[in-house]
Structure formats: structure tokens, C-alpha cells
Amino acid sequence: MVENFDRRQRLIVALDVATAEAARKIVAAVGDSAFTYKVGMQLYTAEGPAVVRELVGSGRQIFLDLKYHDIPNTVGSAVREAAELGVSMLTVHAAGGGKMLRAATEAATKVNPKLVVLGVTVLTSLDEDDLGTLGVRGGLTDQVLRMAALALTNGCRGVVASARECPALRAEFGSEFAIVTPGVRPAGSGHDDQARVVTPAEAMAAGASHIVVGRPITEASDPAAEARAILGQIAA
Ligand code: C5P
């Protein structure tokens, strides 16, 4: 599905900042080295839908990462509004269950059949002990596969998962869905607070279709150069 995309389609730059002004600066500095940007809880909570409308209006693709998780009617209604904003991708928690996922994907399709609804499998901050405290039996990979099955059978066109889980996901479900992977650091860079990181090339080799990269690009002295370097590593 993603094989023929421009390589830039695989890179999502995370706008983890507090103001539209800071987001604008990053987008301007990245220039045409990337065109998909993640708007998450922080920026959305601070600036609301206006920042999304502005970015969409300027021709950028937006990955709205608000990880919806509520009753089906509420999530379906929120997804409809997100679709009306013109976002290209958005997230829902697979743990919300099949009915919630179905409400989300049906609402998305009605407004924009191309909108990619992604199911969040297991947050990358959780380990097996954490899952145990939540009452989840079995390993982390089992839970990721269980959540992915739920997402994909209820209309999601992809999942969010760590690079570590990509091989198992591809083995189980094939190649016709997106895997969006955070926790990526360019080869030879620092790690910020990411405990387990992979390089762009490693993420792709593992089976990711998209990588989410934040601070290595947004805090670089030359964000465009950093984005291009990452694209080079994707190609390699
Ligand atoms: O670390 P970086 O700045 O590249 O993070 C980019 C995005 O990846 C963040 O917005 C966050 O949602 C996600 N992330 C994650 N798991 C981590 C670290 C970051 O899902 N361990």
C-alpha cells in the first residue's frame, strides 16, 4: 500500500509545542522536506482546531493524535468533526472496543473515505508489569496483536505500535495496513527521554510504514536538513 509513496509520506513530524506560533516556526523551518505533521494533545488543547485548519489550509497533511477513547456515539461524533477539519490521519484507542472502533471508522468514511483511522495498540510507555496491573494477561506482543486484530477488523486502516512489535504485526496481518511507529532517532543521535529507540532504517526494516519524529527535527538547528537526513536513512 505505501510502497509507491513519495518517501516524505513516511515521515511524520511531531509538533509537540504549546503555541501555534511555535508550530508555524517549525513548519516553516522544515519547508518542503516533510509534509505530514502530528498535532497531539498539547498543541490541540492549547490552540484548538484553528491550528489544524491553518495547517491543512497551507497544504500540509495532519495526523491528529488525540487518541479518542469513549462510548461509540461520542467517539463517532468527535471523529466526524476531525474529518470535517480535513485531517488525513487520526488515532483512537483500540482498547475502546469493537463497537467504538466501528463507530469511529464509519464516521470517518462518511466524511472522507481516504481518512486513515489508526488504532493505538499499547502505549509505548507501558511494559508487561504495567499490563499486569491493568489485568491484562499474557505478553506485551500478545496484547498488541489482540488490539491490532480488533482495530483492523473494525475498519481501521492501520495501528500505532513500537518498532519492536512490527515484525509480529506484519507476520500476523500482512502488509496492507499502516504501522505508525514513534521512538525513532536518527543514527548517531542522542536519545532524549526515549528508553528504547530505533533508527529510521531499523523501523522500516521492521515493517513500519510511517515514523513519527519529534525533537530530533523540531529542536535541530536546521530542521530541514535533519528531516532530509532522516529521509536519506529511510531510503537506505
Ligand atoms: O521523542 P519524540 O520527540 O520524537 O516524540 C515524538 C512523538 O512520539 C511524541 O509526540 C509521542 O507521542 C511519541 N512517543 C511515543 N513513545 C515514546 C516517546 C514518544 O509514542 N516513548
Coordinates of C-alpha atoms and ligand atoms in Angstrom, one line a residue:
M1 CA 0.0 0.0 0.0
V2 CA 2.7 2.5 0.9
E3 CA 5.4 1.3 -1.4
N4 CA 4.9 3.8 -4.1
F5 CA 4.5 6.8 -1.9
D6 CA 7.0 9.7 -2.0
R7 CA 9.4 8.9 0.8
R8 CA 8.2 12.0 2.6
Q9 CA 4.8 10.3 3.0
R10 CA 6.6 8.0 5.5
L11 CA 7.8 10.8 7.8
I12 CA 5.5 12.5 10.3
V13 CA 7.0 15.4 12.2
A14 CA 5.5 15.8 15.8
L15 CA 4.6 19.3 16.6
D16 CA 4.9 18.9 20.4
V17 CA 4.8 22.6 21.2
A18 CA 2.5 24.8 23.2
T19 CA 1.6 27.5 20.7
A20 CA 0.5 27.9 17.1
E21 CA 3.4 30.4 16.7
A22 CA 6.0 27.7 17.7
A23 CA 4.3 25.2 15.4
R24 CA 4.4 27.7 12.5
K25 CA 8.1 28.3 13.0
I26 CA 8.8 24.6 12.9
V27 CA 6.7 24.0 9.8
A28 CA 8.4 27.0 8.0
A29 CA 11.9 25.7 9.0
V30 CA 11.1 22.2 7.7
G31 CA 9.9 23.6 4.4
D32 CA 9.2 21.0 1.8
S33 CA 11.4 18.4 3.5
A34 CA 8.2 16.9 5.1
F35 CA 4.5 17.5 4.7
T36 CA 2.8 15.5 7.4
Y37 CA 2.7 16.9 10.9
K38 CA 1.4 15.4 14.1
V39 CA -0.9 17.6 16.2
G40 CA -1.2 16.0 19.6
M41 CA -3.0 16.7 22.9
Q42 CA -0.7 19.6 24.0
L43 CA -1.0 21.8 20.9
Y44 CA -4.6 20.9 20.3
T45 CA -5.5 21.7 23.9
A46 CA -3.7 25.0 23.8
E47 CA -4.8 26.2 20.4
G48 CA -7.8 24.1 19.4
P49 CA -9.0 23.3 15.9
A50 CA -7.8 26.7 14.5
V51 CA -4.2 25.4 14.3
V52 CA -5.3 22.3 12.5
R53 CA -7.4 24.3 10.0
E54 CA -4.5 26.7 9.4
L55 CA -2.0 23.8 8.7
V56 CA -4.5 22.0 6.4
G57 CA -5.2 25.3 4.7
S58 CA -1.5 25.7 4.0
G59 CA -1.4 22.3 2.2
R60 CA 0.1 20.2 5.0
Q61 CA -1.3 16.8 6.0
I62 CA -2.3 16.5 9.6
F63 CA -2.1 13.4 11.8
L64 CA -4.4 14.3 14.7
D65 CA -3.2 12.3 17.6
L66 CA -5.9 12.7 20.2
K67 CA -6.3 9.0 21.0
Y68 CA -10.1 9.1 21.3
H69 CA -11.4 6.6 23.9
D70 CA -15.1 6.9 25.0
I71 CA -18.5 5.5 24.2
P72 CA -19.1 4.8 20.5
N73 CA -21.5 7.7 19.9
T74 CA -19.1 10.2 21.5
V75 CA -16.1 8.9 19.6
G76 CA -18.0 8.7 16.3
S77 CA -19.1 12.3 16.7
A78 CA -15.6 13.5 17.5
V79 CA -14.2 11.7 14.6
R80 CA -16.8 13.3 12.3
E81 CA -15.6 16.7 13.5
A82 CA -12.0 15.8 13.0
A83 CA -12.7 14.6 9.5
E84 CA -14.5 17.9 8.8
L85 CA -11.3 19.7 9.8
G86 CA -9.6 17.9 7.0
V87 CA -7.1 15.8 8.9
S88 CA -5.5 12.9 7.0
M89 CA -4.9 10.5 9.9
L90 CA -6.2 10.3 13.4
T91 CA -5.9 7.9 16.4
V92 CA -8.4 6.0 18.6
H93 CA -7.6 3.6 21.4
A94 CA -8.2 0.1 20.2
A95 CA -9.0 -0.7 23.9
G96 CA -12.2 1.2 23.4
G97 CA -13.6 -2.0 21.8
G98 CA -15.1 -3.1 18.6
K99 CA -18.2 -1.0 18.7
M100 CA -16.3 2.2 19.4
L101 CA -13.8 1.4 16.6
R102 CA -16.6 0.7 14.2
A103 CA -18.3 4.0 15.1
A104 CA -15.1 5.8 14.5
T105 CA -14.3 4.3 11.2
E106 CA -17.8 4.6 9.9
A107 CA -18.0 8.3 10.9
A108 CA -14.6 8.9 9.2
T109 CA -15.6 7.2 6.0
K110 CA -18.8 9.1 5.6
V111 CA -16.9 12.4 5.6
N112 CA -13.7 11.3 3.9
P113 CA -13.2 7.8 2.6
K114 CA -9.5 8.3 2.5
L115 CA -9.1 9.3 6.1
V116 CA -6.8 6.8 7.9
V117 CA -8.1 5.9 11.3
L118 CA -5.3 4.3 13.4
G119 CA -5.9 2.1 16.4
V120 CA -3.4 2.6 19.3
T121 CA -2.4 -0.8 20.4
V122 CA -0.4 -0.5 23.6
L123 CA 1.2 2.8 24.7
T124 CA 4.9 2.6 24.4
S125 CA 5.3 3.8 28.0
L126 CA 3.7 0.5 29.3
D127 CA 5.6 -2.6 30.0
E128 CA 4.4 -6.1 30.8
D129 CA 4.3 -5.4 34.6
D130 CA 2.1 -2.3 33.8
L131 CA -0.2 -4.5 31.7
G132 CA -0.4 -7.0 34.6
T133 CA -1.7 -4.2 36.9
L134 CA -4.3 -3.4 34.3
G135 CA -5.5 -7.0 34.5
V136 CA -4.1 -7.9 31.1
R137 CA -2.8 -11.5 31.0
G138 CA -0.1 -12.7 28.6
G139 CA 2.8 -10.8 27.0
L140 CA 3.0 -7.4 25.5
T141 CA 3.2 -8.7 22.0
D142 CA 0.0 -10.8 22.6
Q143 CA -1.8 -7.6 23.7
V144 CA -0.5 -5.6 20.7
L145 CA -1.7 -8.4 18.3
R146 CA -5.1 -8.6 20.1
M147 CA -5.6 -4.8 19.9
A148 CA -4.5 -4.7 16.3
A149 CA -6.9 -7.5 15.3
L150 CA -9.7 -5.6 16.9
A151 CA -8.7 -2.4 15.1
L152 CA -8.2 -3.9 11.7
T153 CA -11.4 -6.0 11.8
N154 CA -13.4 -2.9 12.7
G155 CA -12.3 -0.7 9.8
C156 CA -9.1 0.9 11.0
R157 CA -6.5 1.2 8.2
G158 CA -3.6 0.9 10.5
V159 CA -2.2 0.9 14.0
V160 CA 0.2 2.7 16.2
A161 CA 2.9 0.4 17.6
S162 CA 6.5 0.3 18.5
A163 CA 9.1 -0.9 16.0
R164 CA 9.6 -3.9 18.3
E165 CA 6.1 -5.1 17.6
C166 CA 6.2 -4.5 13.8
P167 CA 7.6 -7.9 12.7
A168 CA 4.9 -9.8 14.7
L169 CA 2.2 -7.5 13.3
R170 CA 3.3 -8.0 9.7
A171 CA 3.6 -11.8 10.2
E172 CA 0.1 -11.9 11.6
F173 CA -1.8 -9.4 9.4
G174 CA 0.2 -8.9 6.3
S175 CA 1.3 -5.7 4.5
E176 CA -1.9 -3.9 3.6
F177 CA -2.2 -1.6 6.6
A178 CA -0.3 1.2 8.1
I179 CA 2.0 0.9 11.1
V180 CA 2.9 4.2 12.6
T181 CA 5.9 4.0 14.8
P182 CA 7.3 6.5 17.3
G183 CA 10.5 6.2 19.3
V184 CA 12.7 6.9 16.3
R185 CA 16.1 8.5 16.5
P186 CA 18.4 9.2 13.5
A187 CA 21.5 7.0 13.5
G188 CA 24.2 8.6 15.7
S189 CA 22.0 11.0 17.7
G190 CA 21.1 11.4 21.4
H191 CA 18.1 9.7 22.9
D192 CA 16.2 12.4 24.8
D193 CA 13.9 10.5 27.2
Q194 CA 13.2 7.6 24.9
A195 CA 14.3 4.4 26.5
R196 CA 14.1 2.1 23.6
V197 CA 14.8 3.7 20.2
V198 CA 15.3 2.6 16.7
T199 CA 16.8 4.3 13.7
P200 CA 14.6 5.2 10.7
A201 CA 16.2 2.4 8.7
E202 CA 15.5 -0.1 11.5
A203 CA 11.9 1.0 11.8
M204 CA 11.3 0.5 8.1
A205 CA 13.2 -2.9 8.1
A206 CA 10.9 -4.0 11.0
G207 CA 7.8 -3.2 8.9
A208 CA 6.8 0.3 9.9
S209 CA 5.0 2.3 7.1
H210 CA 5.4 5.6 8.9
I211 CA 7.7 7.0 11.5
V212 CA 6.9 9.8 14.0
V213 CA 9.9 12.0 14.8
G214 CA 9.6 14.9 17.1
R215 CA 12.5 16.6 18.9
P216 CA 15.4 15.4 16.7
I217 CA 13.8 17.6 14.0
T218 CA 11.9 20.2 15.9
E219 CA 14.9 21.1 18.2
A220 CA 17.5 20.8 15.5
S221 CA 19.4 23.9 14.5
D222 CA 18.5 23.1 10.9
P223 CA 15.2 21.2 10.9
A224 CA 15.0 20.9 7.1
A225 CA 18.5 19.3 7.0
E226 CA 17.6 16.9 9.8
A227 CA 14.4 15.9 8.1
R228 CA 16.3 15.3 4.8
A229 CA 18.9 13.3 6.7
I230 CA 16.2 11.1 8.1
L231 CA 14.6 10.7 4.7
G232 CA 18.0 9.6 3.4
Q233 CA 18.1 6.9 6.2
I234 CA 14.7 5.7 5.2
A235 CA 15.8 5.3 1.6
A236 CA 18.9 3.4 2.8
Ligands
C5P1 O1 10.6 11.6 21.2 P1 10.0 12.4 20.1 O2 10.1 13.9 20.3 O3 10.5 12.0 18.7 O4 8.5 12.0 20.2 C1 7.6 12.2 19.1 C2 6.2 11.6 19.4 O5 6.4 10.2 19.6 C3 5.6 12.2 20.7 O6 4.6 13.1 20.3 C4 4.9 11.0 21.4 O7 3.5 11.0 21.2 C5 5.5 9.8 20.7 N1 6.3 9.0 21.6 C6 5.8 7.7 21.9 N2 6.6 6.9 22.8 C7 7.7 7.4 23.3 C8 8.1 8.6 23.0 C9 7.4 9.5 22.2 O8 4.8 7.3 21.5 N3 8.4 6.6 24.1

